[in-house]
Structure formats: structure tokens, C-alpha cells
C-alpha atoms as an extended CHARMM CRD file, in Angstrom:
* protein
*
       103  EXT
         1         1  UNK       CA              7.1780000000        6.5600000000        6.6340000000  PROA      1               0.0000000000
         2         2  UNK       CA              4.4460000000        7.2120000000        4.0230000000  PROA      2               0.0000000000
         3         3  UNK       CA              5.9390000000       10.6500000000        3.3380000000  PROA      3               0.0000000000
         4         4  UNK       CA              9.3170000000        9.0580000000        2.7660000000  PROA      4               0.0000000000
         5         5  UNK       CA              7.7670000000        6.4580000000        0.4570000000  PROA      5               0.0000000000
         6         6  UNK       CA              6.0620000000        9.2750000000       -1.5220000000  PROA      6               0.0000000000
         7         7  UNK       CA              9.3290000000       11.1970000000       -1.8520000000  PROA      7               0.0000000000
         8         8  UNK       CA             11.2220000000        8.1080000000       -2.9870000000  PROA      8               0.0000000000
         9         9  UNK       CA              8.5460000000        7.2280000000       -5.5320000000  PROA      9               0.0000000000
        10        10  UNK       CA              8.4820000000       10.6950000000       -7.0730000000  PROA      10              0.0000000000
        11        11  UNK       CA             12.2760000000       10.9440000000       -7.0240000000  PROA      11              0.0000000000
        12        12  UNK       CA             12.6690000000        7.5830000000       -8.7680000000  PROA      12              0.0000000000
        13        13  UNK       CA             10.1270000000        8.6100000000      -11.4040000000  PROA      13              0.0000000000
        14        14  UNK       CA             11.8010000000       11.9160000000      -12.1260000000  PROA      14              0.0000000000
        15        15  UNK       CA             15.5080000000       11.0280000000      -12.1820000000  PROA      15              0.0000000000
        16        16  UNK       CA             17.1750000000       10.5290000000      -15.5640000000  PROA      16              0.0000000000
        17        17  UNK       CA             13.9780000000       10.1480000000      -17.5660000000  PROA      17              0.0000000000
        18        18  UNK       CA             12.7160000000       11.6960000000      -20.7530000000  PROA      18              0.0000000000
        19        19  UNK       CA             10.7400000000       14.9240000000      -20.5960000000  PROA      19              0.0000000000
        20        20  UNK       CA              7.5130000000       12.9640000000      -21.1080000000  PROA      20              0.0000000000
        21        21  UNK       CA              8.3510000000       10.7420000000      -18.1380000000  PROA      21              0.0000000000
        22        22  UNK       CA              9.2960000000       13.7710000000      -16.0620000000  PROA      22              0.0000000000
        23        23  UNK       CA              5.9190000000       15.3120000000      -16.9360000000  PROA      23              0.0000000000
        24        24  UNK       CA              4.2440000000       12.1180000000      -15.7190000000  PROA      24              0.0000000000
        25        25  UNK       CA              6.1920000000       12.3230000000      -12.4670000000  PROA      25              0.0000000000
        26        26  UNK       CA              5.1030000000       15.9340000000      -12.0010000000  PROA      26              0.0000000000
        27        27  UNK       CA              1.4660000000       14.9380000000      -12.6090000000  PROA      27              0.0000000000
        28        28  UNK       CA              1.8700000000       12.2010000000      -10.0120000000  PROA      28              0.0000000000
        29        29  UNK       CA              3.2970000000       14.6610000000       -7.5170000000  PROA      29              0.0000000000
        30        30  UNK       CA              0.4760000000       17.1020000000       -8.1810000000  PROA      30              0.0000000000
        31        31  UNK       CA             -1.9990000000       14.2620000000       -7.6600000000  PROA      31              0.0000000000
        32        32  UNK       CA             -0.5340000000       13.5320000000       -4.2360000000  PROA      32              0.0000000000
        33        33  UNK       CA             -0.5420000000       17.2130000000       -3.2950000000  PROA      33              0.0000000000
        34        34  UNK       CA             -4.1730000000       17.7510000000       -4.3000000000  PROA      34              0.0000000000
        35        35  UNK       CA             -5.4380000000       14.5200000000       -2.7820000000  PROA      35              0.0000000000
        36        36  UNK       CA             -6.3070000000       12.9220000000       -6.1290000000  PROA      36              0.0000000000
        37        37  UNK       CA             -3.9580000000       10.0750000000       -5.1940000000  PROA      37              0.0000000000
        38        38  UNK       CA             -3.0960000000        8.8020000000       -1.7900000000  PROA      38              0.0000000000
        39        39  UNK       CA             -0.6640000000        6.4680000000       -0.2080000000  PROA      39              0.0000000000
        40        40  UNK       CA             -2.8400000000        4.5830000000        2.2320000000  PROA      40              0.0000000000
        41        41  UNK       CA             -1.6410000000        2.0930000000        4.7840000000  PROA      41              0.0000000000
        42        42  UNK       CA             -3.2180000000       -0.6720000000        2.6810000000  PROA      42              0.0000000000
        43        43  UNK       CA             -1.4050000000        0.4530000000       -0.4740000000  PROA      43              0.0000000000
        44        44  UNK       CA              1.8360000000        0.7550000000        1.4610000000  PROA      44              0.0000000000
        45        45  UNK       CA              1.3390000000       -2.8170000000        2.7230000000  PROA      45              0.0000000000
        46        46  UNK       CA              0.9230000000       -3.9430000000       -0.8620000000  PROA      46              0.0000000000
        47        47  UNK       CA              4.0870000000       -2.0870000000       -1.8950000000  PROA      47              0.0000000000
        48        48  UNK       CA              6.1820000000       -3.6910000000        0.8320000000  PROA      48              0.0000000000
        49        49  UNK       CA              4.7260000000       -7.1580000000        0.2010000000  PROA      49              0.0000000000
        50        50  UNK       CA              5.6410000000       -6.8840000000       -3.4730000000  PROA      50              0.0000000000
        51        51  UNK       CA              9.1140000000       -5.6520000000       -2.4920000000  PROA      51              0.0000000000
        52        52  UNK       CA              9.6080000000       -8.6830000000       -0.2760000000  PROA      52              0.0000000000
        53        53  UNK       CA              9.6430000000       -6.7550000000        2.9760000000  PROA      53              0.0000000000
        54        54  UNK       CA              7.1660000000       -8.9070000000        4.8830000000  PROA      54              0.0000000000
        55        55  UNK       CA              7.5990000000       -7.3100000000        8.3230000000  PROA      55              0.0000000000
        56        56  UNK       CA              6.8700000000       -3.8070000000        6.9610000000  PROA      56              0.0000000000
        57        57  UNK       CA              3.9610000000       -5.1240000000        4.8930000000  PROA      57              0.0000000000
        58        58  UNK       CA              2.4010000000       -6.6610000000        7.9990000000  PROA      58              0.0000000000
        59        59  UNK       CA              2.8580000000       -3.4500000000       10.0170000000  PROA      59              0.0000000000
        60        60  UNK       CA              1.0520000000       -1.4060000000        7.3870000000  PROA      60              0.0000000000
        61        61  UNK       CA             -1.6510000000       -4.0040000000        6.8240000000  PROA      61              0.0000000000
        62        62  UNK       CA             -2.3510000000       -4.0590000000       10.5570000000  PROA      62              0.0000000000
        63        63  UNK       CA             -2.4780000000       -0.2680000000       10.5540000000  PROA      63              0.0000000000
        64        64  UNK       CA             -4.9630000000       -0.3160000000        7.6470000000  PROA      64              0.0000000000
        65        65  UNK       CA             -7.2180000000       -2.7770000000        9.5060000000  PROA      65              0.0000000000
        66        66  UNK       CA             -6.9240000000       -0.7740000000       12.7450000000  PROA      66              0.0000000000
        67        67  UNK       CA             -7.8950000000        2.3550000000       10.8080000000  PROA      67              0.0000000000
        68        68  UNK       CA            -11.0500000000        0.6630000000        9.5300000000  PROA      68              0.0000000000
        69        69  UNK       CA            -10.1510000000       -1.3780000000        6.4440000000  PROA      69              0.0000000000
        70        70  UNK       CA            -12.8760000000       -4.0380000000        6.2460000000  PROA      70              0.0000000000
        71        71  UNK       CA            -12.9600000000       -5.3710000000        2.6810000000  PROA      71              0.0000000000
        72        72  UNK       CA            -12.2670000000       -9.0550000000        3.3360000000  PROA      72              0.0000000000
        73        73  UNK       CA            -12.8610000000      -10.0400000000       -0.2900000000  PROA      73              0.0000000000
        74        74  UNK       CA            -10.2090000000       -7.5890000000       -1.5370000000  PROA      74              0.0000000000
        75        75  UNK       CA             -7.8000000000       -8.6790000000        1.1950000000  PROA      75              0.0000000000
        76        76  UNK       CA             -8.1600000000      -12.3290000000        0.2180000000  PROA      76              0.0000000000
        77        77  UNK       CA             -7.9760000000      -11.7870000000       -3.5440000000  PROA      77              0.0000000000
        78        78  UNK       CA             -5.3100000000       -9.0690000000       -3.7650000000  PROA      78              0.0000000000
        79        79  UNK       CA             -2.3590000000      -10.7190000000       -5.5030000000  PROA      79              0.0000000000
        80        80  UNK       CA             -0.0760000000       -8.0120000000       -4.1120000000  PROA      80              0.0000000000
        81        81  UNK       CA             -0.5030000000       -9.6150000000       -0.6830000000  PROA      81              0.0000000000
        82        82  UNK       CA             -0.1270000000      -13.2300000000       -1.7570000000  PROA      82              0.0000000000
        83        83  UNK       CA              3.3060000000      -13.5000000000       -0.1350000000  PROA      83              0.0000000000
        84        84  UNK       CA              1.7000000000      -12.7770000000        3.2420000000  PROA      84              0.0000000000
        85        85  UNK       CA             -0.7600000000      -15.6980000000        3.1110000000  PROA      85              0.0000000000
        86        86  UNK       CA              1.7740000000      -18.0930000000        4.6610000000  PROA      86              0.0000000000
        87        87  UNK       CA              2.6280000000      -15.7830000000        7.5690000000  PROA      87              0.0000000000
        88        88  UNK       CA              1.5610000000      -16.8440000000       11.0310000000  PROA      88              0.0000000000
        89        89  UNK       CA             -0.4400000000      -13.6440000000       11.5720000000  PROA      89              0.0000000000
        90        90  UNK       CA             -2.3050000000      -13.7930000000        8.2290000000  PROA      90              0.0000000000
        91        91  UNK       CA             -5.3770000000      -15.6910000000        9.5330000000  PROA      91              0.0000000000
        92        92  UNK       CA             -5.6400000000      -13.3510000000       12.4550000000  PROA      92              0.0000000000
        93        93  UNK       CA             -5.5770000000      -10.3110000000       10.1490000000  PROA      93              0.0000000000
        94        94  UNK       CA             -8.2570000000      -11.8350000000        7.9300000000  PROA      94              0.0000000000
        95        95  UNK       CA            -10.4020000000      -12.5330000000       11.0030000000  PROA      95              0.0000000000
        96        96  UNK       CA             -9.9590000000       -8.9260000000       12.2150000000  PROA      96              0.0000000000
        97        97  UNK       CA            -11.0940000000       -7.7210000000        8.8370000000  PROA      97              0.0000000000
        98        98  UNK       CA            -14.1540000000       -9.9910000000        8.8840000000  PROA      98              0.0000000000
        99        99  UNK       CA            -15.0010000000       -8.7370000000       12.3680000000  PROA      99              0.0000000000
       100       100  UNK       CA            -14.7650000000       -5.1050000000       11.2070000000  PROA      100             0.0000000000
       101       101  UNK       CA            -16.8930000000       -5.9710000000        8.1890000000  PROA      101             0.0000000000
       102       102  UNK       CA            -19.5710000000       -7.5270000000       10.3940000000  PROA      102             0.0000000000
       103       103  UNK       CA            -19.5590000000       -4.7130000000       12.9140000000  PROA      103             0.0000000000
């Protein structure tokens, strides 16, 4: 899924844009290829939350926490994830993050 998200992002950036914008898209693609940029599960969760796809956002946020994400302060303050705060599983995800942070 992250690979598809990457391809869609780069494609959207490069279609029907000026040469300067195309150059920016190429730099972005090079950054992904070289590891300068990454699409982490946490960032993917933010993307889907902002896009209004709550189920996908929760899947990727859970994956980020399961992979070791433990920054509770960032989780609580990240405005990208504000739409998830009313979800039934939100408190559980925060608690899992706190547990990882303590352990």
C-alpha cells in the first residue's frame, strides 16, 4: 500500500505541471529512492486521516505503534490526526503508545 501511495503522490506531482514543478517531483522521487524521505506507517496514517479515510488511518496508526512508535506527545498534538480523537479505539492507541514509551 505504501508503494502505491508513493507512486500516486509522485504521479500527481508530475502530471500537467510546469517544468519547475516537474523538477520538484523528480527531486521528491529521488529522495524516496535514496532514503532521504520515507513514507512511514505514521505518515501514511496522517495522510489518510487528513483525507477523511478513518479506517485506513487507524490501520496505519496501529501498524506504526506495533512497529515501535512511542512518541505519545506527538501523537496527542499532531493536528493531522485530530479527526481520530473521537474514534472508539483512540484511547486504546494512546495507551499502547504510552506503554511502549514506558517500556
